[in-house]
mmCIF file of the C-alpha atoms, coordinates in Angstrom:
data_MODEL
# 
_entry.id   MODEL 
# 
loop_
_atom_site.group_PDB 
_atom_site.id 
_atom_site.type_symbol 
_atom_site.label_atom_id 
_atom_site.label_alt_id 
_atom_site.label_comp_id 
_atom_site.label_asym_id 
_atom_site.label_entity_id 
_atom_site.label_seq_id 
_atom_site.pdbx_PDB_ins_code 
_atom_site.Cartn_x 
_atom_site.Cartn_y 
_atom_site.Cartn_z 
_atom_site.occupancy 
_atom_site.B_iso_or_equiv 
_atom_site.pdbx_formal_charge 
_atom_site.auth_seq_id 
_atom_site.auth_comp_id 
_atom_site.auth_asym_id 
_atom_site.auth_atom_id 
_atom_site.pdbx_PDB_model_num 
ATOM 1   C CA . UNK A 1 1   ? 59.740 96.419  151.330 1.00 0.00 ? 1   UNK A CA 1 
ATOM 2   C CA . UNK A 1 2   ? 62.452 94.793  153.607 1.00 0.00 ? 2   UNK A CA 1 
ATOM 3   C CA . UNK A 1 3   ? 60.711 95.098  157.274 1.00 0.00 ? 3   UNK A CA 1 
ATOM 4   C CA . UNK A 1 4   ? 64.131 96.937  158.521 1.00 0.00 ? 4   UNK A CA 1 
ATOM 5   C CA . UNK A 1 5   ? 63.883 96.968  162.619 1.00 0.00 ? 5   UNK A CA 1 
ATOM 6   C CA . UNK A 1 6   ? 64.257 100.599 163.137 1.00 0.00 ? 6   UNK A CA 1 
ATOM 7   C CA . UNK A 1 7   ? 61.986 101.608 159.760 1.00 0.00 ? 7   UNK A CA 1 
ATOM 8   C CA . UNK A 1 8   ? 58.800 101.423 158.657 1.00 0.00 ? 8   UNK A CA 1 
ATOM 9   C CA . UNK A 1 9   ? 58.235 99.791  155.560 1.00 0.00 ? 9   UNK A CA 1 
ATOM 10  C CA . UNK A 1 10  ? 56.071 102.362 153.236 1.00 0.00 ? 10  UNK A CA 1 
ATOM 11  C CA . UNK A 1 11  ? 54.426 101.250 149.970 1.00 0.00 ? 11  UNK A CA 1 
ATOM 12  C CA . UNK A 1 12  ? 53.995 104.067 147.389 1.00 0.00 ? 12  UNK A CA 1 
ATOM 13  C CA . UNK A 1 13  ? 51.067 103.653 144.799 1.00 0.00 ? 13  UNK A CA 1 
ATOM 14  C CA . UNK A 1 14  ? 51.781 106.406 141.592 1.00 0.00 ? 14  UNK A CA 1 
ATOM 15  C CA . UNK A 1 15  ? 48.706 107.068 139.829 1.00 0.00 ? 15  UNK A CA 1 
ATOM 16  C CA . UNK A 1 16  ? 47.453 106.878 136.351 1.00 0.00 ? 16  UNK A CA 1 
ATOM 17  C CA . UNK A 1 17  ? 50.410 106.949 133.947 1.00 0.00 ? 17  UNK A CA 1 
ATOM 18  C CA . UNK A 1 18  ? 52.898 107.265 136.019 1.00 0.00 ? 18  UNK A CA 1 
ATOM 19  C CA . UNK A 1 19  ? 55.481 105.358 137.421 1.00 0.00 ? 19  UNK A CA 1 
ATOM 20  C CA . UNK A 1 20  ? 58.275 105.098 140.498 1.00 0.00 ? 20  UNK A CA 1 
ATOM 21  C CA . UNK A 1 21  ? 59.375 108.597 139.041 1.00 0.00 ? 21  UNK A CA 1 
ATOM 22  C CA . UNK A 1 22  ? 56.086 110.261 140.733 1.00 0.00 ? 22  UNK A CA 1 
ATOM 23  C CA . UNK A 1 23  ? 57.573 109.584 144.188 1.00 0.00 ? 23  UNK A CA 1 
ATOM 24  C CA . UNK A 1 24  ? 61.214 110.000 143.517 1.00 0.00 ? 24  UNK A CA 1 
ATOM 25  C CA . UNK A 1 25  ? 61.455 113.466 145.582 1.00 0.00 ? 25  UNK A CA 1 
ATOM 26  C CA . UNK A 1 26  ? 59.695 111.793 148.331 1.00 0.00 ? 26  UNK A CA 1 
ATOM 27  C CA . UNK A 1 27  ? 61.820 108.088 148.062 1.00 0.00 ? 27  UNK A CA 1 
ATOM 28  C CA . UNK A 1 28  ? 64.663 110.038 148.603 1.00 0.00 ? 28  UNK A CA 1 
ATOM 29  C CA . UNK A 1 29  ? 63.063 112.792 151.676 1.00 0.00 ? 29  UNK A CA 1 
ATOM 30  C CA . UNK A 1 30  ? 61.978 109.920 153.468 1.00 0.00 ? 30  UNK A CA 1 
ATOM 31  C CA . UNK A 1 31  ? 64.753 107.492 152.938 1.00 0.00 ? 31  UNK A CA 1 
ATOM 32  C CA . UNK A 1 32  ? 66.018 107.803 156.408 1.00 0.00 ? 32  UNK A CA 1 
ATOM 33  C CA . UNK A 1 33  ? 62.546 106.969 158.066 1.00 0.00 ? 33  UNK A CA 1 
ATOM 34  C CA . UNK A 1 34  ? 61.360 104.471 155.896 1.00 0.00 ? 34  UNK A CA 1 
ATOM 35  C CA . UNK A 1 35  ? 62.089 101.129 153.794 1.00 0.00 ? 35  UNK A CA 1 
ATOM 36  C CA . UNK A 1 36  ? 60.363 102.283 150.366 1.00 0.00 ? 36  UNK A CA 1 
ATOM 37  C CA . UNK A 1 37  ? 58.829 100.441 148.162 1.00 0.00 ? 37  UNK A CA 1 
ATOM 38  C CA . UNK A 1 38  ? 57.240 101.720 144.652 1.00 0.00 ? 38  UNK A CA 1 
ATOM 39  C CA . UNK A 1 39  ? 54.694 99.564  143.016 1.00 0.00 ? 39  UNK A CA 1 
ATOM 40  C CA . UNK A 1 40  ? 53.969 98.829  139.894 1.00 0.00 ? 40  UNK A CA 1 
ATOM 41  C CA . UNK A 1 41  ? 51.380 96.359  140.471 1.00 0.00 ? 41  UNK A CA 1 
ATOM 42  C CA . UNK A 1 42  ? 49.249 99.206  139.299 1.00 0.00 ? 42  UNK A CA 1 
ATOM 43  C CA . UNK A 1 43  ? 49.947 99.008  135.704 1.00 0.00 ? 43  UNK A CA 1 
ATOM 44  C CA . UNK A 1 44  ? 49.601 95.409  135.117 1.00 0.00 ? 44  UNK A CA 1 
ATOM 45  C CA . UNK A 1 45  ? 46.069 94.485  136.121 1.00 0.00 ? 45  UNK A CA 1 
ATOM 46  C CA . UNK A 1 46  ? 42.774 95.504  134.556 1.00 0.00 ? 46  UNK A CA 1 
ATOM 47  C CA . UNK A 1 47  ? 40.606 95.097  137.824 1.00 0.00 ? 47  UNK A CA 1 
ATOM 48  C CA . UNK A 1 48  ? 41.750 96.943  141.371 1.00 0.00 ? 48  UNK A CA 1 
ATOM 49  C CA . UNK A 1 49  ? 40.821 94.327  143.284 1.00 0.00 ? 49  UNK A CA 1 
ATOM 50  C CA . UNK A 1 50  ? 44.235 92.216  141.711 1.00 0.00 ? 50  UNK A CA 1 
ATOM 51  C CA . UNK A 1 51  ? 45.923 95.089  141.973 1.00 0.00 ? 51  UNK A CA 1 
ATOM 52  C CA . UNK A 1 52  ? 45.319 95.448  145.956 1.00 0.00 ? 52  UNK A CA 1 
ATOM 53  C CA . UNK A 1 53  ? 45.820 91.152  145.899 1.00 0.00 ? 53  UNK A CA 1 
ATOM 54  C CA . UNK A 1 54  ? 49.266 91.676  144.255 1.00 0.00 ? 54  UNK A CA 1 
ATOM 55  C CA . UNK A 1 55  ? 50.411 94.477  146.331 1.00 0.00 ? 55  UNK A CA 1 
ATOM 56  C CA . UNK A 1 56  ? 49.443 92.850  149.314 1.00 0.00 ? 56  UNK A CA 1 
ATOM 57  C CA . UNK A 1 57  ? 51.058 89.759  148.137 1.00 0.00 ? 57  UNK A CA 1 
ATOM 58  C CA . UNK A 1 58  ? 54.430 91.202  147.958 1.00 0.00 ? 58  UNK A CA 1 
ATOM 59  C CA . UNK A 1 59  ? 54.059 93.215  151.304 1.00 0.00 ? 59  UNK A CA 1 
ATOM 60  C CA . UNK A 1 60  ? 55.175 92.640  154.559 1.00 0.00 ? 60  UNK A CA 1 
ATOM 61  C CA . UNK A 1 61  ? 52.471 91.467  157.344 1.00 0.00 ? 61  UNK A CA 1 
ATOM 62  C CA . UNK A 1 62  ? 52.747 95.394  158.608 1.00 0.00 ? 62  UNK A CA 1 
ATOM 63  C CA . UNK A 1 63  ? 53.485 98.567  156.462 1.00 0.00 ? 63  UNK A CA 1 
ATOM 64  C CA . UNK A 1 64  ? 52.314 102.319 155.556 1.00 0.00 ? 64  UNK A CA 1 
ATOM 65  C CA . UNK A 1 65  ? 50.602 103.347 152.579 1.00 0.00 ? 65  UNK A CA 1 
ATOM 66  C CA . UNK A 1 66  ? 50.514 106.097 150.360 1.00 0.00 ? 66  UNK A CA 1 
ATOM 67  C CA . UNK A 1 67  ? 48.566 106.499 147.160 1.00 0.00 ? 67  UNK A CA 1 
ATOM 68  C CA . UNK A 1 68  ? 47.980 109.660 144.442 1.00 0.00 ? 68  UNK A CA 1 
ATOM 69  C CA . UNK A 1 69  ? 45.108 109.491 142.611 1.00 0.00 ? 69  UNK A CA 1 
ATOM 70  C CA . UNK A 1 70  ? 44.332 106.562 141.122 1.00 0.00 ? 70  UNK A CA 1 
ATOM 71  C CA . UNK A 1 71  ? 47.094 104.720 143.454 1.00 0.00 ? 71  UNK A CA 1 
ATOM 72  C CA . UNK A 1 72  ? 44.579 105.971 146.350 1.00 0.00 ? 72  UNK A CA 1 
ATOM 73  C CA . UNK A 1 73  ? 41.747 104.406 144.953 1.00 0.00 ? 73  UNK A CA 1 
ATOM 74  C CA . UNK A 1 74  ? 43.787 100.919 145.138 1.00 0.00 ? 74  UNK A CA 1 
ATOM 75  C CA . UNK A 1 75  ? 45.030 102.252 148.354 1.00 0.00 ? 75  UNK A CA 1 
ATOM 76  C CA . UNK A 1 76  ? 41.043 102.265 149.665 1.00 0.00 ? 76  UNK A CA 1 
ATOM 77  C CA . UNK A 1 77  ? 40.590 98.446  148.424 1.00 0.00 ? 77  UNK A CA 1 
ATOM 78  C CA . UNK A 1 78  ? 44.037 97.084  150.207 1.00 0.00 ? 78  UNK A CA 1 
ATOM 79  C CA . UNK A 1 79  ? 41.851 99.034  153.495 1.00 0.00 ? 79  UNK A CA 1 
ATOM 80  C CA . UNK A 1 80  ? 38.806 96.996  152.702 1.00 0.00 ? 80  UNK A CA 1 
ATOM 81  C CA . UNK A 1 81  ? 40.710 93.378  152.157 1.00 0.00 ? 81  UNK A CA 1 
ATOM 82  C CA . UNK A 1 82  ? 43.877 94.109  155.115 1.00 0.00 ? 82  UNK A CA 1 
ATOM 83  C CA . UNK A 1 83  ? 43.362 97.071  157.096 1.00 0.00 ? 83  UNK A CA 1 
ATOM 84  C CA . UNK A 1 84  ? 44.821 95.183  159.926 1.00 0.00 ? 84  UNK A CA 1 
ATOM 85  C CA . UNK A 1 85  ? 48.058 95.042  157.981 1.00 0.00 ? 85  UNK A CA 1 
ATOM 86  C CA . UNK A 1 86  ? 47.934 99.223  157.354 1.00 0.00 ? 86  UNK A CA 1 
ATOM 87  C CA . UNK A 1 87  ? 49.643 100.917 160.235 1.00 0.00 ? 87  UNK A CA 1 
ATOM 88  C CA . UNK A 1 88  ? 49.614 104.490 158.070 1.00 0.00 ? 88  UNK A CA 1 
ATOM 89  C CA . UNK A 1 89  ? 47.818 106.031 155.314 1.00 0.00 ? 89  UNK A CA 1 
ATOM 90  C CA . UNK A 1 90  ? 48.112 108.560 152.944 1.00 0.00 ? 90  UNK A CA 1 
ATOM 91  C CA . UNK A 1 91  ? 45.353 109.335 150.227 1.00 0.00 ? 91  UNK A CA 1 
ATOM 92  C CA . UNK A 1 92  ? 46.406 111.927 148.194 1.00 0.00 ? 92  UNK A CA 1 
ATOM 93  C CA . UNK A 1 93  ? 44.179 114.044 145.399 1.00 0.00 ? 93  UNK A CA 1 
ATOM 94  C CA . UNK A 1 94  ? 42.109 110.913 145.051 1.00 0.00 ? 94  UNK A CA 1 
ATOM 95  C CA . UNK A 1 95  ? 38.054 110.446 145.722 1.00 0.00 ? 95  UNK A CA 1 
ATOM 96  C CA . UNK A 1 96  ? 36.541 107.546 147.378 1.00 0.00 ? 96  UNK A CA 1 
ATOM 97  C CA . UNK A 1 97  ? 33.729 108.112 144.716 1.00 0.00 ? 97  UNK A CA 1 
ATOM 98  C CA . UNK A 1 98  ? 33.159 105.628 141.718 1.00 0.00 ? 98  UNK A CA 1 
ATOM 99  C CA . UNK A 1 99  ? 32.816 107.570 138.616 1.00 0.00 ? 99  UNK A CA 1 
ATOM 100 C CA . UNK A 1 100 ? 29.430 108.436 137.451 1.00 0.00 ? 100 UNK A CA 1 
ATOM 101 C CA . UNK A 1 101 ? 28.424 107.240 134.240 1.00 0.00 ? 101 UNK A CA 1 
ATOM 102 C CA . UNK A 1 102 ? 29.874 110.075 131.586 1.00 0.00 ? 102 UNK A CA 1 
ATOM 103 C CA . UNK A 1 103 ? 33.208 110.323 133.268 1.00 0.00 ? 103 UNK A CA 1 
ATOM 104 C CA . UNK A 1 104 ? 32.649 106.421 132.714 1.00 0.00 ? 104 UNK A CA 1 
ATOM 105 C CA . UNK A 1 105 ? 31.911 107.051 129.114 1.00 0.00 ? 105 UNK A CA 1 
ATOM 106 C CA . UNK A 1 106 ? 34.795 108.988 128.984 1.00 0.00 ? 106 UNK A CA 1 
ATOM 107 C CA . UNK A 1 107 ? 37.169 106.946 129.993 1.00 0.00 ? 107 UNK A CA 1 
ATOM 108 C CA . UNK A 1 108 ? 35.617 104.038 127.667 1.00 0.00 ? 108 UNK A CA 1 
ATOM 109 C CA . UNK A 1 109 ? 36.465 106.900 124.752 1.00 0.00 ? 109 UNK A CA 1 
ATOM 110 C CA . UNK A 1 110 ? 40.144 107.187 126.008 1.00 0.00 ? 110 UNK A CA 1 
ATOM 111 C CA . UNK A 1 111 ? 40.643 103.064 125.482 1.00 0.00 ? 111 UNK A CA 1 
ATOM 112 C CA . UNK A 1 112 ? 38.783 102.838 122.298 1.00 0.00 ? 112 UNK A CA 1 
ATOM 113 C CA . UNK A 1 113 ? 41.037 105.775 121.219 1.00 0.00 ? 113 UNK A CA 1 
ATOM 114 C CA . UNK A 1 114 ? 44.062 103.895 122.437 1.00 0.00 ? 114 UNK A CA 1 
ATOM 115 C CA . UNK A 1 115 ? 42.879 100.829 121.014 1.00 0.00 ? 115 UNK A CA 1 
ATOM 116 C CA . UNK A 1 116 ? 42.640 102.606 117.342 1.00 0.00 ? 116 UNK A CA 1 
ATOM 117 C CA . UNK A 1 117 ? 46.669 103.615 117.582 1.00 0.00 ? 117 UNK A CA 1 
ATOM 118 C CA . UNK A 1 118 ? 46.022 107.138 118.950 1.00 0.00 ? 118 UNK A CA 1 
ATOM 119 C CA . UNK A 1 119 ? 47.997 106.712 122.298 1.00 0.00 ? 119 UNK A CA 1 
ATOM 120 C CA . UNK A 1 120 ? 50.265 109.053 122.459 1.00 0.00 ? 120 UNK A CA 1 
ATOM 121 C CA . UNK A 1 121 ? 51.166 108.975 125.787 1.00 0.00 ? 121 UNK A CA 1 
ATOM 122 C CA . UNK A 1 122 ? 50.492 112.391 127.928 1.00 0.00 ? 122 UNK A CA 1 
ATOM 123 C CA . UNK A 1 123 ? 49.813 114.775 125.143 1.00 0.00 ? 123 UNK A CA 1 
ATOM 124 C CA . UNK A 1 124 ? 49.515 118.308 125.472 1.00 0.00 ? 124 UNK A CA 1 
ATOM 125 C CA . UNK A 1 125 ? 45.727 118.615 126.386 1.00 0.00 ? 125 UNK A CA 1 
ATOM 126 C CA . UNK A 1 126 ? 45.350 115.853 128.733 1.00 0.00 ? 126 UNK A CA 1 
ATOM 127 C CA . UNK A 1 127 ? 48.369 117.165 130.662 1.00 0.00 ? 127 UNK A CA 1 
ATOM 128 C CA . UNK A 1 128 ? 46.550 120.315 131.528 1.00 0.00 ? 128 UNK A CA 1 
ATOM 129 C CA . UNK A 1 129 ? 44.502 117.895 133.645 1.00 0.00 ? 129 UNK A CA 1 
ATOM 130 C CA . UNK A 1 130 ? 47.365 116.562 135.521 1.00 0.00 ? 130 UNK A CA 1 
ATOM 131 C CA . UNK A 1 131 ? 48.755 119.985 136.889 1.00 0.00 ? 131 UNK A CA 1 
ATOM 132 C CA . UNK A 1 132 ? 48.216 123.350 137.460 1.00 0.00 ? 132 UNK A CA 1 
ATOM 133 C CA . UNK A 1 133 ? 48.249 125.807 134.584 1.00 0.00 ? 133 UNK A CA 1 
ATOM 134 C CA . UNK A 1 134 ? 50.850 127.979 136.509 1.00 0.00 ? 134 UNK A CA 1 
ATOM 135 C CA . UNK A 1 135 ? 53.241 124.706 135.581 1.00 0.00 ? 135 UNK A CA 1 
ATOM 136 C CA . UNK A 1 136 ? 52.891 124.163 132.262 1.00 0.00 ? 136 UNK A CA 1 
ATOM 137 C CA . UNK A 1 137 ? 55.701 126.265 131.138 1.00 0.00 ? 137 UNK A CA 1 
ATOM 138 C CA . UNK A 1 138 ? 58.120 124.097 133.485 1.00 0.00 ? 138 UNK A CA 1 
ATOM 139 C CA . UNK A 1 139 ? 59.809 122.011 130.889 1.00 0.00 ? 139 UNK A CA 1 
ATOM 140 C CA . UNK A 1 140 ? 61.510 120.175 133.277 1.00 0.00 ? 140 UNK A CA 1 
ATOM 141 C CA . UNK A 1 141 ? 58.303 118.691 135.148 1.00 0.00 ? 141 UNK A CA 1 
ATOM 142 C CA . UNK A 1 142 ? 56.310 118.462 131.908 1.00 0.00 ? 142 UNK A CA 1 
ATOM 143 C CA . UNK A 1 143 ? 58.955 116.397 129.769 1.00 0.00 ? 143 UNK A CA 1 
ATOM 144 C CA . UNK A 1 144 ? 58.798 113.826 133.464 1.00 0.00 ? 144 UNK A CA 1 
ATOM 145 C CA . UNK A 1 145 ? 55.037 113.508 132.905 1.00 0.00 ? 145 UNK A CA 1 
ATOM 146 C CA . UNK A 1 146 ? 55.369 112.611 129.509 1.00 0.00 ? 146 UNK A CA 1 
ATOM 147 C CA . UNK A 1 147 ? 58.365 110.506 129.791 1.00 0.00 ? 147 UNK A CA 1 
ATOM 148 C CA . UNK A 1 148 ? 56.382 108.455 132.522 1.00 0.00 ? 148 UNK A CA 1 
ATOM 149 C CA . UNK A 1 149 ? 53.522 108.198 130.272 1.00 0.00 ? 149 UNK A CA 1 
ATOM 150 C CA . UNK A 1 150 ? 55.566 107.268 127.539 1.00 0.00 ? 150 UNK A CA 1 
ATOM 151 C CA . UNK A 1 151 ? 56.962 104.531 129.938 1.00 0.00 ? 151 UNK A CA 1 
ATOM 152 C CA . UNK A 1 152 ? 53.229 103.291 131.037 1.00 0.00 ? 152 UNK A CA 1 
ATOM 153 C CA . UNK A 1 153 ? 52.399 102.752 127.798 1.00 0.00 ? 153 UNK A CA 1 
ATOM 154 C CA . UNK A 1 154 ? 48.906 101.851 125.707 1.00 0.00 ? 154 UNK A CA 1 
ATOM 155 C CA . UNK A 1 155 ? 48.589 98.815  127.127 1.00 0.00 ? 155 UNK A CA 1 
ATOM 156 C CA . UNK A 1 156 ? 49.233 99.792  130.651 1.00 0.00 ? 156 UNK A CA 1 
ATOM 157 C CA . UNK A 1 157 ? 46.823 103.075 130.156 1.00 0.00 ? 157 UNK A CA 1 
ATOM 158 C CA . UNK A 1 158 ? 43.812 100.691 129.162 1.00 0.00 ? 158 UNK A CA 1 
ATOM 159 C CA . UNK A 1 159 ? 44.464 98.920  131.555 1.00 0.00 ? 159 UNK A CA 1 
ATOM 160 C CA . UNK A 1 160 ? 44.518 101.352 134.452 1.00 0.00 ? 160 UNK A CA 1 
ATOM 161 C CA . UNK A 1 161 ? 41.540 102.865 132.464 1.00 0.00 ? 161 UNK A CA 1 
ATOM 162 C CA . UNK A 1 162 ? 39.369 99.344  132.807 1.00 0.00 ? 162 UNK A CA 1 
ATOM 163 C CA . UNK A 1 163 ? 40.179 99.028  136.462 1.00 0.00 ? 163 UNK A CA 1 
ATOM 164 C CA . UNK A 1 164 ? 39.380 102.872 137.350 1.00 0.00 ? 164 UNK A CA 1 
ATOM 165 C CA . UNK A 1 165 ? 36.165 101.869 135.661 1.00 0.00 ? 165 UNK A CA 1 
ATOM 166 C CA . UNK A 1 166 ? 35.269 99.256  137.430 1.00 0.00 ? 166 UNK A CA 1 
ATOM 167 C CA . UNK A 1 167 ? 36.623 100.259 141.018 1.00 0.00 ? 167 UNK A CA 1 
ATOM 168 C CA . UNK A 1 168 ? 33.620 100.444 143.721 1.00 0.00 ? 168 UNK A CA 1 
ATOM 169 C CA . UNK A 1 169 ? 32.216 103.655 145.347 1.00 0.00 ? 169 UNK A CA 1 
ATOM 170 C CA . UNK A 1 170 ? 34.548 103.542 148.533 1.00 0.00 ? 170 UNK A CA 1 
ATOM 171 C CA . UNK A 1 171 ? 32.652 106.203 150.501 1.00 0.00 ? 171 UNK A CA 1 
ATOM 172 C CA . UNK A 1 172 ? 30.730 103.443 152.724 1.00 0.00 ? 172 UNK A CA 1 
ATOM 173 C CA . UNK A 1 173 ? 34.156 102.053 153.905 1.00 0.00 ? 173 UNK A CA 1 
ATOM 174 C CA . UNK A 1 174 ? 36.060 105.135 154.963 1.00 0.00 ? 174 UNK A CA 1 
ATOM 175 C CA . UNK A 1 175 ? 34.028 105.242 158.438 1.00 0.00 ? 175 UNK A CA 1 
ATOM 176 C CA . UNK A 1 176 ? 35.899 102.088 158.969 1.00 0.00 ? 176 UNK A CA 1 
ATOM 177 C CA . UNK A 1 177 ? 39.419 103.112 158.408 1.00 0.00 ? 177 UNK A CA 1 
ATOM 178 C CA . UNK A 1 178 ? 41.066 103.448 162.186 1.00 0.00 ? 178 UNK A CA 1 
ATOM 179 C CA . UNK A 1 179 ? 44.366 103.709 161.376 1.00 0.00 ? 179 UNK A CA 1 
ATOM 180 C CA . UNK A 1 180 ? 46.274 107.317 160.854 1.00 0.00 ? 180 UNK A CA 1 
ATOM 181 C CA . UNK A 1 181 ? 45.565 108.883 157.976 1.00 0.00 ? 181 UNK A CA 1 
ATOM 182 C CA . UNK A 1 182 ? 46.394 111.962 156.012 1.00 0.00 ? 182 UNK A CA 1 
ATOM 183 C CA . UNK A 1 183 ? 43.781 113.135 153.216 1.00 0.00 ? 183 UNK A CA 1 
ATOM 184 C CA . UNK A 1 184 ? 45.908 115.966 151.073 1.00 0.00 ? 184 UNK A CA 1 
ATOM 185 C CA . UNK A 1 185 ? 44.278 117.402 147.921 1.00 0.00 ? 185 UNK A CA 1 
ATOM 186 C CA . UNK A 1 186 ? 46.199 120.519 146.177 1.00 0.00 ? 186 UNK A CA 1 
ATOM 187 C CA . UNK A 1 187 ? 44.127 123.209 146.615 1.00 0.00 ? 187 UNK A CA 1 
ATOM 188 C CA . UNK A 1 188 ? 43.654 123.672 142.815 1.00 0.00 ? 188 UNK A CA 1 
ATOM 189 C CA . UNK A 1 189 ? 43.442 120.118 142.214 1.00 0.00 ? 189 UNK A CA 1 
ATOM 190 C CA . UNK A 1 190 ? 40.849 119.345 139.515 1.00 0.00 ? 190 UNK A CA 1 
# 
């Protein structure tokens, strides 16, 4: 972001496979309130912690956040390094929990999979876990979803995979979070 005098710089986080095309409905809704930034800091680091460093790096000393899914875990780790530098925040259908150990097992499954040449991007069963069933006959949504995945890539899915592995429980910081914040789940939200 650009600190502009009369806006707010906001720093969007997309979640896992997905890229600036997540927030494009919202870039362009909130252009007139805010100096926008989409990162992709969150597709080129296996660890959140360099993630949050990188994002952080490139950010202005004051700015709102906003993260979906996996972008809110890395949204809870910029709180615990700079919450003095968050004015706003938005976690969206994310958990401050780490995952237990067979969602981690899962998850070491997906990169091994990947790893063996069987990344194919968003495919038709894992998308059923990215939106409601009521969607999956909207062609239009469903070809964006794979198209970002597509654009992620392997490489970028493992390592998004590695750091959603390692990333800490964040329940014991969230007392500490003073700053506004909006906590939206869908209501059918897996």
């Amino acid at each position: 972001c650009a600190l502009v005098e009369a806006k707010p710089c906001l720093i969007l986080v997309p979640g896992l496979l997905c890229t600036d095309v997540l927030w494009r409905g919202q870039v362009a809704g909130l252009a007139d309130l805010a100096d926008i930034t989409v990162t992709a800091e969150h597709r080129r680091h296996t660890d959140i912690g360099a993630i949050a460093a990188a994002i952080l790096a490139a950010a202005p000393e004051r700015f709102a956040l906003a993260g979906l899914s996996f972008g809110g875990y890395i949204a809870l780790e910029i709180m615990r390094r700079a919450p003095h530098r968050v004015d706003r925040l938005a976690l969206l259908n994310t958990t401050a929990r780490d995952d237990d150990e067979a969602r981690r097992g899962l998850r070491r499954d997906y990169i091994k999979q990947a790893q063996i040449g069987r990344f194919i991007g968003m495919s038709d069963r894992l998308i059923r876990h990215f939106i409601h069933a009521d969607r999956l006959a909207d062609g239009v949504l469903v070809a964006a979803i794979k198209q970002m995945a597509t654009d992620a890539g392997r490489d970028g899915f493992i390592r998004q995979q590695i750091a959603i592995i390692g990333r800490p429980d964040s329940r014991r910081d969230l007392s500490a979070i003073d700053c506004p914040t909006l906590v939206l789940v869908g209501r059918q939200d897996a």
